[in-house]
Each structure stands twice: as structure tokens, then as C-alpha cells.
Tab-separated table of C-alpha atoms in Angstrom:
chain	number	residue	atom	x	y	z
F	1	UNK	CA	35.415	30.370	47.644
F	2	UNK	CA	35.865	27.028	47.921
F	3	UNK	CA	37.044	24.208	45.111
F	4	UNK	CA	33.515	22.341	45.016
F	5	UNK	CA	31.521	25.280	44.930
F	6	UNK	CA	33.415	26.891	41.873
F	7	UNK	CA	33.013	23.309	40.288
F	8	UNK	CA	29.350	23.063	40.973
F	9	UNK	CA	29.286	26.767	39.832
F	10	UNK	CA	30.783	26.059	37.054
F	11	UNK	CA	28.802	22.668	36.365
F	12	UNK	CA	26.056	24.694	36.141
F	13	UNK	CA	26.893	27.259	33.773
F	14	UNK	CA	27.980	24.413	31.260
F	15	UNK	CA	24.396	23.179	31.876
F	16	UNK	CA	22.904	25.967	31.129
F	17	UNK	CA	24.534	26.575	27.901
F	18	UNK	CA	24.264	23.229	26.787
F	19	UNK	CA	20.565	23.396	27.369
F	20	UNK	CA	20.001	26.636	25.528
F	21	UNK	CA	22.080	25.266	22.875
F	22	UNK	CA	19.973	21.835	22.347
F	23	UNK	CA	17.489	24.436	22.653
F	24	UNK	CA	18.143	26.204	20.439
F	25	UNK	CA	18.940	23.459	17.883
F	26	UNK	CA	15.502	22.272	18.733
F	27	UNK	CA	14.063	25.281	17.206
F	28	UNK	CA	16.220	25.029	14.543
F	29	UNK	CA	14.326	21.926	13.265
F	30	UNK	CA	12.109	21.623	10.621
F	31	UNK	CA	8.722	20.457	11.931
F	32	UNK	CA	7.000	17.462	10.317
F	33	UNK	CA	4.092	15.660	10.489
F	34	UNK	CA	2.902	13.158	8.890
F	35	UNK	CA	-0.953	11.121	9.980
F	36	UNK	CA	-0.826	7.555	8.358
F	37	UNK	CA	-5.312	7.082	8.026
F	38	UNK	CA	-5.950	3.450	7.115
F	39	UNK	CA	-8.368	0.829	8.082
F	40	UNK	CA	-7.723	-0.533	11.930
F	41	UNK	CA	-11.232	-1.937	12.456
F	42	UNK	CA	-12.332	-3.615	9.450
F	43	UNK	CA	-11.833	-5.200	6.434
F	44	UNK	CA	-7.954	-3.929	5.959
F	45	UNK	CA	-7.418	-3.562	9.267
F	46	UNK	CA	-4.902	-6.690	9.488
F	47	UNK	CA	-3.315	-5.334	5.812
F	48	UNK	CA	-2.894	-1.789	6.676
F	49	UNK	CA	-4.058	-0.837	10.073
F	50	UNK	CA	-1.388	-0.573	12.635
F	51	UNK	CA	1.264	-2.219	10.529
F	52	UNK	CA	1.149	0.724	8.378
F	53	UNK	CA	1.689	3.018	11.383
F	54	UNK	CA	4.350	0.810	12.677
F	55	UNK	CA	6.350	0.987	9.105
F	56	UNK	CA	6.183	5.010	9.057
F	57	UNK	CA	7.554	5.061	12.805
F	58	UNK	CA	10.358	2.763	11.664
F	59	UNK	CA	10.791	4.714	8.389
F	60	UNK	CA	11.154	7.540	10.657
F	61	UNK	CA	13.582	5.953	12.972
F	62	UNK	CA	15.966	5.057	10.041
F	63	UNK	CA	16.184	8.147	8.622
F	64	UNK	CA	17.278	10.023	11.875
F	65	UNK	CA	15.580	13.117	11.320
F	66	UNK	CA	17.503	15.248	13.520
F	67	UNK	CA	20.693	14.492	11.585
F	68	UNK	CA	19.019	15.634	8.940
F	69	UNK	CA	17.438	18.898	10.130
F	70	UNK	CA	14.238	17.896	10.980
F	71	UNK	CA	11.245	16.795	13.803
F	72	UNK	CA	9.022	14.400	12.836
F	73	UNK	CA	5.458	13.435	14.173
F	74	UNK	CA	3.489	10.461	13.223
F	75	UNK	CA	0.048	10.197	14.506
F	76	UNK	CA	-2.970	7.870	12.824
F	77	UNK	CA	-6.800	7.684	12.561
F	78	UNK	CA	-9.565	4.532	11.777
F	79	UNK	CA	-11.377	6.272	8.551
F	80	UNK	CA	-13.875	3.122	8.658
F	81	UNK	CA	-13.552	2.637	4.979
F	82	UNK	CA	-16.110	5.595	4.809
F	83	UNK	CA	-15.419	8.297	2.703
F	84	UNK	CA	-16.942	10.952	4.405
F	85	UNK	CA	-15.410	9.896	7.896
F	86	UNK	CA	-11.756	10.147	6.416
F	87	UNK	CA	-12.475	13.473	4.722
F	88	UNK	CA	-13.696	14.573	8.230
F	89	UNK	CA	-10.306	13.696	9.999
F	90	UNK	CA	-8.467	14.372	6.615
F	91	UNK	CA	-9.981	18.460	7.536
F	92	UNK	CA	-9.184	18.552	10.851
F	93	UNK	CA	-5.399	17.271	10.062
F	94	UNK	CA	-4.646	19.893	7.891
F	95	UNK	CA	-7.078	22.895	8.976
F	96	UNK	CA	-6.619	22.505	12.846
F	97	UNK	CA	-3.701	19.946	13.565
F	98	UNK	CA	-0.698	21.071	11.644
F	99	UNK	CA	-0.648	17.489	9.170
F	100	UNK	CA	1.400	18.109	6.662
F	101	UNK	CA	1.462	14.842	4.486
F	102	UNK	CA	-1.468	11.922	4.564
F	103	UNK	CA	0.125	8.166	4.025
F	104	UNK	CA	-1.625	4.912	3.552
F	105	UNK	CA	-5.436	5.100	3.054
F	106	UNK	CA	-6.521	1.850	1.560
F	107	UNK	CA	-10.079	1.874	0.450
F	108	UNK	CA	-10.283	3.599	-3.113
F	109	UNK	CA	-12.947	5.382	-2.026
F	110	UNK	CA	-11.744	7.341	0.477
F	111	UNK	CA	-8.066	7.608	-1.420
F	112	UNK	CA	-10.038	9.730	-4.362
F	113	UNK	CA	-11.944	12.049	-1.506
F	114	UNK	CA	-8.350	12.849	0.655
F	115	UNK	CA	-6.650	13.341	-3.021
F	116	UNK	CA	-9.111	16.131	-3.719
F	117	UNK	CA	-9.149	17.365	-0.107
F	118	UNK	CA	-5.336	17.678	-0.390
F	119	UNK	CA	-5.249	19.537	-3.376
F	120	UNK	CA	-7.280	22.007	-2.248
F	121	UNK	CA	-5.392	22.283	0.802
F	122	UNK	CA	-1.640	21.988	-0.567
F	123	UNK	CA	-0.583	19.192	1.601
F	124	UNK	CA	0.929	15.953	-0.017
F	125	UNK	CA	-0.887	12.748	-0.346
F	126	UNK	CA	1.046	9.532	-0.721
F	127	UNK	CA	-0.659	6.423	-1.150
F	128	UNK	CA	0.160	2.623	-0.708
F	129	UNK	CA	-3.194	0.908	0.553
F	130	UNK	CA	-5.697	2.176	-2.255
F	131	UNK	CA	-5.697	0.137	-5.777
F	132	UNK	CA	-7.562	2.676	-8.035
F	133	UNK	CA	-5.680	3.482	-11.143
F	134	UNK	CA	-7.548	6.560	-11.342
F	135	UNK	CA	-5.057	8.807	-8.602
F	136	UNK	CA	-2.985	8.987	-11.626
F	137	UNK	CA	-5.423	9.054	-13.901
F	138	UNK	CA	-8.693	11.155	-14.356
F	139	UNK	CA	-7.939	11.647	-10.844
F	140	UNK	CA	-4.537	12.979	-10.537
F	141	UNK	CA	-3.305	16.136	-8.924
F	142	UNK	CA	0.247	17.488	-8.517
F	143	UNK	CA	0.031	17.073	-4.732
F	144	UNK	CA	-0.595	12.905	-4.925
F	145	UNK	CA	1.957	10.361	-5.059
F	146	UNK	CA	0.784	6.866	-5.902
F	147	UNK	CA	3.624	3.972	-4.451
F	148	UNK	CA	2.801	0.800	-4.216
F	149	UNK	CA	0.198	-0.697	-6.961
F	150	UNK	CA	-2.402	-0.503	-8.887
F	151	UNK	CA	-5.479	-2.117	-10.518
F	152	UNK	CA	-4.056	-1.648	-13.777
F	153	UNK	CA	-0.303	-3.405	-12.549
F	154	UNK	CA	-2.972	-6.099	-10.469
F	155	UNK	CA	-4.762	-6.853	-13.848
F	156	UNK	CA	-1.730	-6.469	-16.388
F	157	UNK	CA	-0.204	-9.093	-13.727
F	158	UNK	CA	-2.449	-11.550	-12.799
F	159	UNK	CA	-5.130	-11.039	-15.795
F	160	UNK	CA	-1.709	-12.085	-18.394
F	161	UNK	CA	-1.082	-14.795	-16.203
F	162	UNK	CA	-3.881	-16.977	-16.293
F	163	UNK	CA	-4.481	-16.113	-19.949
F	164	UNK	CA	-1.490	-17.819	-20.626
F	165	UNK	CA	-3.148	-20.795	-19.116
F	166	UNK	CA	-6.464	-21.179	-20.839
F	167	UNK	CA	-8.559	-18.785	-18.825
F	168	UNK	CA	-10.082	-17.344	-21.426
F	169	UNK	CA	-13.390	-16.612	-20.216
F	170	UNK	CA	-14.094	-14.720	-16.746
F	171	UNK	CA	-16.819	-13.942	-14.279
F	172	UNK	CA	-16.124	-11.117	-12.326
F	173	UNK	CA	-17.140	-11.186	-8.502
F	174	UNK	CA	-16.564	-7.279	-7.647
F	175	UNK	CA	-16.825	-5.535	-4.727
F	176	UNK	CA	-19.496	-2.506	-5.462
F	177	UNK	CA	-17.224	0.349	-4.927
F	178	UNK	CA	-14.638	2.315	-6.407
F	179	UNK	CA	-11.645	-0.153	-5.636
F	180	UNK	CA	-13.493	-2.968	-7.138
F	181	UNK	CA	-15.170	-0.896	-10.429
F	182	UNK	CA	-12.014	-0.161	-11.177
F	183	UNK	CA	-10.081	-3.404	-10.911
F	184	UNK	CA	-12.960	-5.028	-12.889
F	185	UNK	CA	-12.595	-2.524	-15.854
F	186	UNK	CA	-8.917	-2.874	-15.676
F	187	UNK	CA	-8.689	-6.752	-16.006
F	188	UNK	CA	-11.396	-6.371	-18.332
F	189	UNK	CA	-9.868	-4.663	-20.710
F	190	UNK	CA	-6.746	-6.971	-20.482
F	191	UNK	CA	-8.668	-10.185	-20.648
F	192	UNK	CA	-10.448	-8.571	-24.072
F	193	UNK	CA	-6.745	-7.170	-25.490
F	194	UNK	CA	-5.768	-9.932	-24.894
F	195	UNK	CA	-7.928	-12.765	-26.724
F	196	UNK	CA	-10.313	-13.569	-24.030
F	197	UNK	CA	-13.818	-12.874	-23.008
F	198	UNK	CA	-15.956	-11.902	-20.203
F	199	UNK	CA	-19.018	-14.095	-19.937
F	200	UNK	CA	-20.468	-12.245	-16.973
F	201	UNK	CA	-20.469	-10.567	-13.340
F	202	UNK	CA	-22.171	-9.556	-10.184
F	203	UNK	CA	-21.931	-6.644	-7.806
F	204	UNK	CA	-21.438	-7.379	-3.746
F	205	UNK	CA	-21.906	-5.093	-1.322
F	206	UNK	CA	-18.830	-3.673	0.421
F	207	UNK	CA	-18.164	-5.072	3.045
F	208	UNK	CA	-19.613	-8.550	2.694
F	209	UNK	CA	-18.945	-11.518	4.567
F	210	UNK	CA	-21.355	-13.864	2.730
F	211	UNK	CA	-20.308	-14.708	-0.924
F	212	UNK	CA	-22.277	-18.206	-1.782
F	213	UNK	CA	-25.027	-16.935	-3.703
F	214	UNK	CA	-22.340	-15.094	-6.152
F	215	UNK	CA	-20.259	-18.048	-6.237
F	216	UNK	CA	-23.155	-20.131	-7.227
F	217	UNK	CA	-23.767	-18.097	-10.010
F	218	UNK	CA	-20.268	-17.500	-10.720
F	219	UNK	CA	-20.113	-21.594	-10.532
F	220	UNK	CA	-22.700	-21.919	-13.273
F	221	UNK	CA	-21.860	-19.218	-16.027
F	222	UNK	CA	-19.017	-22.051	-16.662
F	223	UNK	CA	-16.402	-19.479	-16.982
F	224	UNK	CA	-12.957	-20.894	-16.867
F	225	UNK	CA	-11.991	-18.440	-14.383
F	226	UNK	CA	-13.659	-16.368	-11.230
F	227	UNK	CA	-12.356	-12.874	-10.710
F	228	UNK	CA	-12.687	-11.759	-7.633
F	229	UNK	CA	-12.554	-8.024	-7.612
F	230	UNK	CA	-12.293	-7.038	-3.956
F	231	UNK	CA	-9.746	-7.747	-1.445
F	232	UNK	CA	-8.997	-7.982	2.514
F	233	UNK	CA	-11.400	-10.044	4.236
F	234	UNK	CA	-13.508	-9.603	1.838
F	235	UNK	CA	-11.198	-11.965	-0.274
F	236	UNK	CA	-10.728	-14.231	2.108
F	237	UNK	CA	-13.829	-15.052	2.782
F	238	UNK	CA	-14.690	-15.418	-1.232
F	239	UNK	CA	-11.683	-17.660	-1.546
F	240	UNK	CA	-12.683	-19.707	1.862
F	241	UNK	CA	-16.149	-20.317	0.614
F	242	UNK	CA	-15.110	-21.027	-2.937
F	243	UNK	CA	-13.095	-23.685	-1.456
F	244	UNK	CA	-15.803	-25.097	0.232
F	245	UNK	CA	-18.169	-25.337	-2.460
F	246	UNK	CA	-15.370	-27.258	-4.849
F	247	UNK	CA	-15.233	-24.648	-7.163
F	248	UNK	CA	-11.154	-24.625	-7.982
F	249	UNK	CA	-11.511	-28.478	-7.787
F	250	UNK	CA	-14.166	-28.473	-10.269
F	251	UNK	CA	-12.277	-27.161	-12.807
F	252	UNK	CA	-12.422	-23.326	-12.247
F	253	UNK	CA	-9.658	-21.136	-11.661
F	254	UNK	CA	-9.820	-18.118	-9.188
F	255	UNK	CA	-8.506	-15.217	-9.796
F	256	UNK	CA	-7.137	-13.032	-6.486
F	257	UNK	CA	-6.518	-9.781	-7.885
F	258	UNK	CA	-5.319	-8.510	-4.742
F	259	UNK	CA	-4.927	-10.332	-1.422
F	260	UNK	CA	-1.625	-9.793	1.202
F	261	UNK	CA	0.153	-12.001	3.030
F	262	UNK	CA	-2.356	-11.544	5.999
F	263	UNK	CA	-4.953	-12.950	4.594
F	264	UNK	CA	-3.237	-15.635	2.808
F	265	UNK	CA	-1.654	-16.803	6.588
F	266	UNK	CA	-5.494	-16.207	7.689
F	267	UNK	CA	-6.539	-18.708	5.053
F	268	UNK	CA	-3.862	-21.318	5.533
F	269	UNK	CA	-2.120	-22.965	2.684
F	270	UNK	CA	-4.648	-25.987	2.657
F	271	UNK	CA	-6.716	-23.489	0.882
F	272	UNK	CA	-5.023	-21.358	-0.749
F	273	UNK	CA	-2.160	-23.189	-2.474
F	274	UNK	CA	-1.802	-22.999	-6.059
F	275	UNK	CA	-3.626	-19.268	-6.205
F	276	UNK	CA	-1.407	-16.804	-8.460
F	277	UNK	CA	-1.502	-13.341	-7.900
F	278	UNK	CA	0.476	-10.025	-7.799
F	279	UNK	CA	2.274	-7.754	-5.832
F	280	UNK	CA	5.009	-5.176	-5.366
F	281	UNK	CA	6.565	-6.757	-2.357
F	282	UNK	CA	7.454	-9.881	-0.275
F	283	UNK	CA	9.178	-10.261	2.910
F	284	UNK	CA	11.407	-12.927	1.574
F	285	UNK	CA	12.443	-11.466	-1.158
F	286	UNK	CA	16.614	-10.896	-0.211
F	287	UNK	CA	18.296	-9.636	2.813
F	288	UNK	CA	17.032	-6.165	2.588
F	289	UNK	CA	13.639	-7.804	2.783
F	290	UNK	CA	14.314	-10.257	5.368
F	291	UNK	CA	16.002	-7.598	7.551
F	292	UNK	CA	12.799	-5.246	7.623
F	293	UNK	CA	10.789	-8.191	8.181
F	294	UNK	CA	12.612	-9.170	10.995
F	295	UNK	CA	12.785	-5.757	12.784
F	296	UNK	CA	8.985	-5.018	11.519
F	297	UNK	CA	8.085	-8.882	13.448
F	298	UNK	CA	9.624	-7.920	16.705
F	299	UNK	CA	6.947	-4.648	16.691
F	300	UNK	CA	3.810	-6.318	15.263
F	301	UNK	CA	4.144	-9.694	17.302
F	302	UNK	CA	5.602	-11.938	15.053
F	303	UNK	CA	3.352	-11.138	11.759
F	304	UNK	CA	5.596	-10.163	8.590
F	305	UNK	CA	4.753	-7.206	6.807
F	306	UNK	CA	2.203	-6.269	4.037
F	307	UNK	CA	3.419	-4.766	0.410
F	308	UNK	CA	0.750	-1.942	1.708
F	309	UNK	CA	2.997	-1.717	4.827
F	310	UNK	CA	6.470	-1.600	3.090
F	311	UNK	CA	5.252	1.041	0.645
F	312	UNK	CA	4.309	3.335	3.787
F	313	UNK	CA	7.827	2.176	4.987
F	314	UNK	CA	9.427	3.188	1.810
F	315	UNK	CA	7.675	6.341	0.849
F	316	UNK	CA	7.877	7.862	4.305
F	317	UNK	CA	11.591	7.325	3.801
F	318	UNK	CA	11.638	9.512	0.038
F	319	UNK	CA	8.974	11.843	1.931
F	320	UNK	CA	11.429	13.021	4.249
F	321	UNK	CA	14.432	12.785	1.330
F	322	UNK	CA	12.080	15.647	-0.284
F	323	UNK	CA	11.755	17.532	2.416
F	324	UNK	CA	15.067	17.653	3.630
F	325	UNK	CA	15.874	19.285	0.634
F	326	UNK	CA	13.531	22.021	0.798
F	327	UNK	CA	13.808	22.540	4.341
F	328	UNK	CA	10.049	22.439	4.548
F	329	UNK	CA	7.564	20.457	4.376
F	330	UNK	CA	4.648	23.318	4.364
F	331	UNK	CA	4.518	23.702	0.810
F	332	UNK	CA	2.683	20.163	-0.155
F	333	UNK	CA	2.834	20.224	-4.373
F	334	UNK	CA	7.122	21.830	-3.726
F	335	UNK	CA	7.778	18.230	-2.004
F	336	UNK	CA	5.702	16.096	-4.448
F	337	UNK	CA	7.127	18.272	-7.141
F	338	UNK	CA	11.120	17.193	-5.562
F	339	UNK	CA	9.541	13.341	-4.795
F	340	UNK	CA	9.296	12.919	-8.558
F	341	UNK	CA	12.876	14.984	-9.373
F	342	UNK	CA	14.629	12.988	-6.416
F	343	UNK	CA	15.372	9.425	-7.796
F	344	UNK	CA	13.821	6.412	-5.183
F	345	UNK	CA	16.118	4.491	-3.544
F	346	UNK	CA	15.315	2.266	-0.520
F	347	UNK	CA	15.766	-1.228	0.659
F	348	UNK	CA	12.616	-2.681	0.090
F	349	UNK	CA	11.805	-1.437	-3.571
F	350	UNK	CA	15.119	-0.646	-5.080
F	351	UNK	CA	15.924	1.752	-7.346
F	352	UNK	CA	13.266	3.724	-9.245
F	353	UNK	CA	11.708	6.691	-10.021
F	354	UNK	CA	7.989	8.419	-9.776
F	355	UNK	CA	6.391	9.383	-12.757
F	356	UNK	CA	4.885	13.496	-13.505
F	357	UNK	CA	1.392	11.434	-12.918
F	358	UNK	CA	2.719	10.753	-9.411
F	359	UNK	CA	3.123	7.129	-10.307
F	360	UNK	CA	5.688	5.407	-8.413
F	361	UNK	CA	7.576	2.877	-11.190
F	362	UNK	CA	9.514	-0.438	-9.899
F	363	UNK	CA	9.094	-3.932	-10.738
F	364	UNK	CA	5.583	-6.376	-9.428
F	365	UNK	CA	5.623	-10.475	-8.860
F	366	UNK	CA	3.755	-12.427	-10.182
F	367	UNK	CA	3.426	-14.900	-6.720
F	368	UNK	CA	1.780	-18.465	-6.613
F	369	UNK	CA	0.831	-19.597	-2.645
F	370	UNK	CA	3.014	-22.628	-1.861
F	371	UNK	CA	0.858	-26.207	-1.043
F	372	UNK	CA	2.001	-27.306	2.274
F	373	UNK	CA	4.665	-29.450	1.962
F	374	UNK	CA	6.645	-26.707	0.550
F	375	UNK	CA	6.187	-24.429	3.151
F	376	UNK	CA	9.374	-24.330	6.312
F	377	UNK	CA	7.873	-21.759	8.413
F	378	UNK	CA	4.950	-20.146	9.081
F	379	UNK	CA	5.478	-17.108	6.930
F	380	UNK	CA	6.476	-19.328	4.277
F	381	UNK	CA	3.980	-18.488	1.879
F	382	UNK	CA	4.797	-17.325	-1.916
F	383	UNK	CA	6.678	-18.232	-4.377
F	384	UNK	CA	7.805	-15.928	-7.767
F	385	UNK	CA	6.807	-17.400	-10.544
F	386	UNK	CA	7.772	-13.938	-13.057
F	387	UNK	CA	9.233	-10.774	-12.430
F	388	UNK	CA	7.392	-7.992	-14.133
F	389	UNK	CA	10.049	-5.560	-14.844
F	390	UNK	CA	9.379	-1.586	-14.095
F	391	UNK	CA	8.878	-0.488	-17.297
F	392	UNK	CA	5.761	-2.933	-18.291
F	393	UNK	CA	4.312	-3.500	-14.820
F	394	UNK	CA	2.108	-0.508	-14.969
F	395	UNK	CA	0.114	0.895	-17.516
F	396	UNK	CA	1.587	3.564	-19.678
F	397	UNK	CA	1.325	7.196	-18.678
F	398	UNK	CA	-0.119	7.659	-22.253
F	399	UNK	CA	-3.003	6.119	-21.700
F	400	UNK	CA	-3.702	6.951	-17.853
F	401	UNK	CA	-5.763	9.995	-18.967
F	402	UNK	CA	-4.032	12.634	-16.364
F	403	UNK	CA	-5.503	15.987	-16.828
F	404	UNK	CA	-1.719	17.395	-15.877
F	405	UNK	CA	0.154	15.196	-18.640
F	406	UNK	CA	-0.262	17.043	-22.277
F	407	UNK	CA	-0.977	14.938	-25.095
């Protein structure tokens, strides 16, 4: 026989085995997937939306999951802000699709319906868009994780803050649902703890893109500061139109108890210098920071990333830590249950740890919007005026009222 056909002969065989091998180390892998359900039409949609999706794909890149034993899927749905629609595709995820974890899902709402729906279904559940205190409170289960913040952090943050200088009495503009209920009664109760007083309030729908009429009467209750309890466009707008009207240059202070970076590039600097507010996460932070951002910029055309989109960056990351471990990821309370016994560690949040509540501990900012002149680059935005370290940014398990923590 001759030389090149025992080579090719040979070539082949090697081929073959190689390719039952990989294929065989293909089945081998664990299989995981994870759907990331946020906002990508509406009022989040720039926060969360495809950023968020983007983050878990890169959190999914870094970890190399076939070093690690694993094959992971990341697929994503528009729940509309709409509870029903996002315990509809929350359903079909787990009951027909082979989801084994649901990240993201700003819109309280909707983050209280999928933390039930999990539950029931033993999947996990790990949140970074929704605000409501109550997923690890009233509302807890041991199959939800809660990363990134919360109303109580937002008003123990922000609330303290403009205490401290002289806003003692507040009119609350809130969003009628169960994000902005809750941020209300959580700043509440911290304005009232805490010396001051609320003097009023009104209820917007949700969405809203029209806020004069409540500023108006927000305007004339002569409260030294406006809270506005809502967030995303929603926010912006309320800021925009406050701005307009001359209500911070009358003498009244806003209060943003949650806006991102997206909507404070939206609003420009002109208008929204001097605001303070809080959150987990900057781009510009360090190195670590300014490394993501960079990498995150080159996928999302040159925006920088939300906190909402870090924390789906981040806990994607311990996600698959857990369920390495286990060597499944079928089992959805088994890899919250290692989440929490696994210390965090990742480069956007540091070191920490998640509470038995499911509440993810690590430091918050206090953040004030630069004026113009201090700004060098688009992205520019923040400054730190106080680091609010782990252990008093959010509110005590004690008095979280989880049904799973004994008294």
C-alpha cells in the first residue's frame, strides 16, 4: 500500500478518535441555561435591556465554562414591565425550555411574580434590575438571590444624605406600583427616624411621561425636598421637567432615589449637576471597573455600563461558581443554598458575601452628577461623595421580616 494512503488512513483514524473524544467530552458537560428577562422596549430598556444580556454573555465568556465542566446558554425575553407577560415567558422557560436560572428583571412587579413562580418550580432567581426590599423580606424564598440594591440601601443612602443638609421635609412623587410603594415607605421611614417629616405625596401612573401637574403640587406643599420615587425614563423625564419649571433653582432639592448612568447621559449635565444619589456601582470606579467598561463599550456601542448591568455581570459569574461545585445546576434552592455558602468575589463588587435572606452585602455610593466644567469625557458623570460601607448600606436582616429567618 502506498506511503500517502497509509498516512491519509491513518489521518483519518486520528480524526475519528479525536472527534468521538470532543464528543464525548461534550456530553460530559454540565448543561446550563440561564434567560436574562428585563425591559428592552420601555422604560428600562436603556438601564437593563440588552446591556444586561450583553454582561451575562461576557460573564459567561470569562468564566470559560468548559474549563470548568460546563455548557452554558444565555437566551433573553422583553417582559414589558407587565407582570403577567413575564410570568408567561417565566412558565414556558422552566416548564418547556430547559431555563434553569432567571437574571435581571427590573420592574418590582414582575421581580415578586418570577420569585414566586421560581419557588414553585425550583429554579434560581437572581435579581439586579428590581429595587423592592421585599425579595428578602415578606417576600423571600430560598430559591431568590437579591445582588445589586435595594429601596431600603436607595433610601438609607440618599434619604441620610440630604437630611444632613436641611431637607427635612419631603413630598414624595411615586410611581404607583410596587417598585415605587416600596421606595416611598422605605425613605419614609428614614426621613421620620431620622428627625424629619413628610408633608405630603401623589401617586403617578406607571409609566408616565407627563409629570407637571405633580410637580406643581409638589412645588407648592413647600417641602424642602421632592422625592421622586420611580426611576428610568420615568425619572428622567420628572427631573427634565422639574428643571424646566425652576423648581431646584427655587430653592427645592430633588431627590433621585434611583436613576443610572443612562439616564443621567440622557439628561446631560446642564440638568442634572449637583443631584446626589446612590448606587452599588460606577464604571470609573478603579481599573477593574474601567476594564469592564471598556470591553462592555466595544459591545454596546460606546455606552458604559449600568450598576443593573454589572450586577447581572457579577452574579452570573458566582452563578456558575455554585454550580460548578455541584455539578448541576437542576436543583435551583442546592445552588442558591452554595451562592450564599460560597464567599463573592468578582471584579466589579469585591469581596462579599450573600446573606440566608438571599441578600447580596457589599458597599453603595453615595454619587453627586458633576456640573459641566468638571466633566473630561462624555461618560464623565459622578462623583463619590461617601462610601457606605457593607455592613450599614442595607437594612438589617432583623428587621427585613423574612418568613425563612427565625426570630
Amino acid at each position: 500500500m502506498p506511503t500517502r494512503t497509509l498516512a491519509a488512513g491513518a489521518l483519518a483514524a486520528f480524526c475519528t478518535l479525536a472527534a468521538a473524544h470532543l464528543s464525548a467530552r461534550a456530553a460530559d458537560l454540565v448543561p446550563v441555561k440561564i434567560g436574562v428577562l428585563n425591559d428592552r422596549s420601555g422604560v428600562y430598556f436603556d438601564s437593563t435591556g440588552e446591556g444586561a444580556v450583553v454582561a451575562a454573555r461576557m460573564a459567561v465568556e470569562d468564566f470559560k465554562p468548559e474549563q470548568h465542566g460546563l455548557k452554558v446558554e444565555v437566551i433573553a425575553a422583553d417582559h414589558q414591565n407587565k407582570p403577567d407577560v413575564g410570568a408567561s415567558i417565566a412558565r414556558q422557560w422552566y416548564d418547556r425550555d430547559g431555563v434553569d436560572a432567571i437574571f435581571d428583571v427590573p420592574t418590582s412587579s414582575v421581580a415578586l411574580a418570577i420569585a414566586q413562580i421560581t419557588k414553585e418550580k425550583n429554579k434560581a432567581f437572581v435579581n439586579s434590575g428590581g429595587g423592592t426590599a421585599d425579595l428578602t423580606g415578606p417576600a423571600c424564598t430560598p430559591n431568590t438571590v437579591h445582588w445589586t440594591y435595594d429601596t431600603a440601601a436607595l433610601a438609607n443612602g440618599t434619604g441620610k444624605a440630604l437630611l444632613k443638609r436641611g431637607g427635612k421635609s419631603w413630598y414624595f412623587i411615586t410611581a404607583d406600583y410596587a417598585f415605587g410603594l416600596a421606595l416611598e415607605r422605605d425613605t419614609k421611614a428614614v426621613v421620620e427616624k431620622n428627625g424629619g417629616k413628610v408633608v405630603g405625596g401623589v401617586r403617578t401612573p406607571f409609566p408616565n411621561p407627563d409629570f407637571s401637574s405633580f410637580l406643581l403640587q409638589a412645588q407648592a406643599s413647600g417641602a424642602q425636598v421632592i422625592g421622586l420615587a420611580d426611576a428610568g425614563l420615568d425619572a428622567a423625564n420628572a427631573i427634565k421637567q422639574a428643571h424646566e419649571f425652576g423648581i431646584r433653582q427655587g430653592g427645592q432639592q430633588l431627590a433621585a432615589l434611583l436613576i443610572a448612568i443612562t439616564d443621567i447621559h440622557s439628561l446631560g449635565l446642564d440638568v442634572a449637576q449637583g443631584l446626589q444619589f446612590t448606587a452599588s456601582f460606577y464604571w470609573d470606579l478603579n481599573d477593574a471597573t474601567r476594564s469592564f467598561a471598556d470591553r462592555f463599550a466595544q459591545k454596546m456601542p460606546g455606552k458604559k455600563p449600568t450598576s443593573y448591568q454589572a450586577g447581572v455581570y457579577a452574579s452570573t459569574l458566582h452563578y456558575l461558581k455554585a454550580v460548578e461545585a455541584l455539578h448541576s445546576a437542576k436543583d435551583g434552592a442546592a445552588v442558591v443554598a452554595k451562592m450564599k455558602e460560597i464567599p463573592t468575589d468578582d471584579p466589579l463588587f469585591g469581596k462579599g458575601t450573600i446573606r440566608p435572606d438571599g441578600r447580596k452585602i457589599h458597599p453603595m455610593y453615595l454619587f453627586e452628577a458633576k456640573a459641566p466644567a468638571e466633566s473630561k469625557g462624555e461618560w464623565d458623570l459622578y462623583k463619590v461623595l461617601e462610601t457606605i460601607p457593607a455592613d450599614q448600606a442595607f437594612r438589617p436582616m432583623s428587621e427585613g421580616g423574612c418568613p425563612m429567618i427565625a426570630k
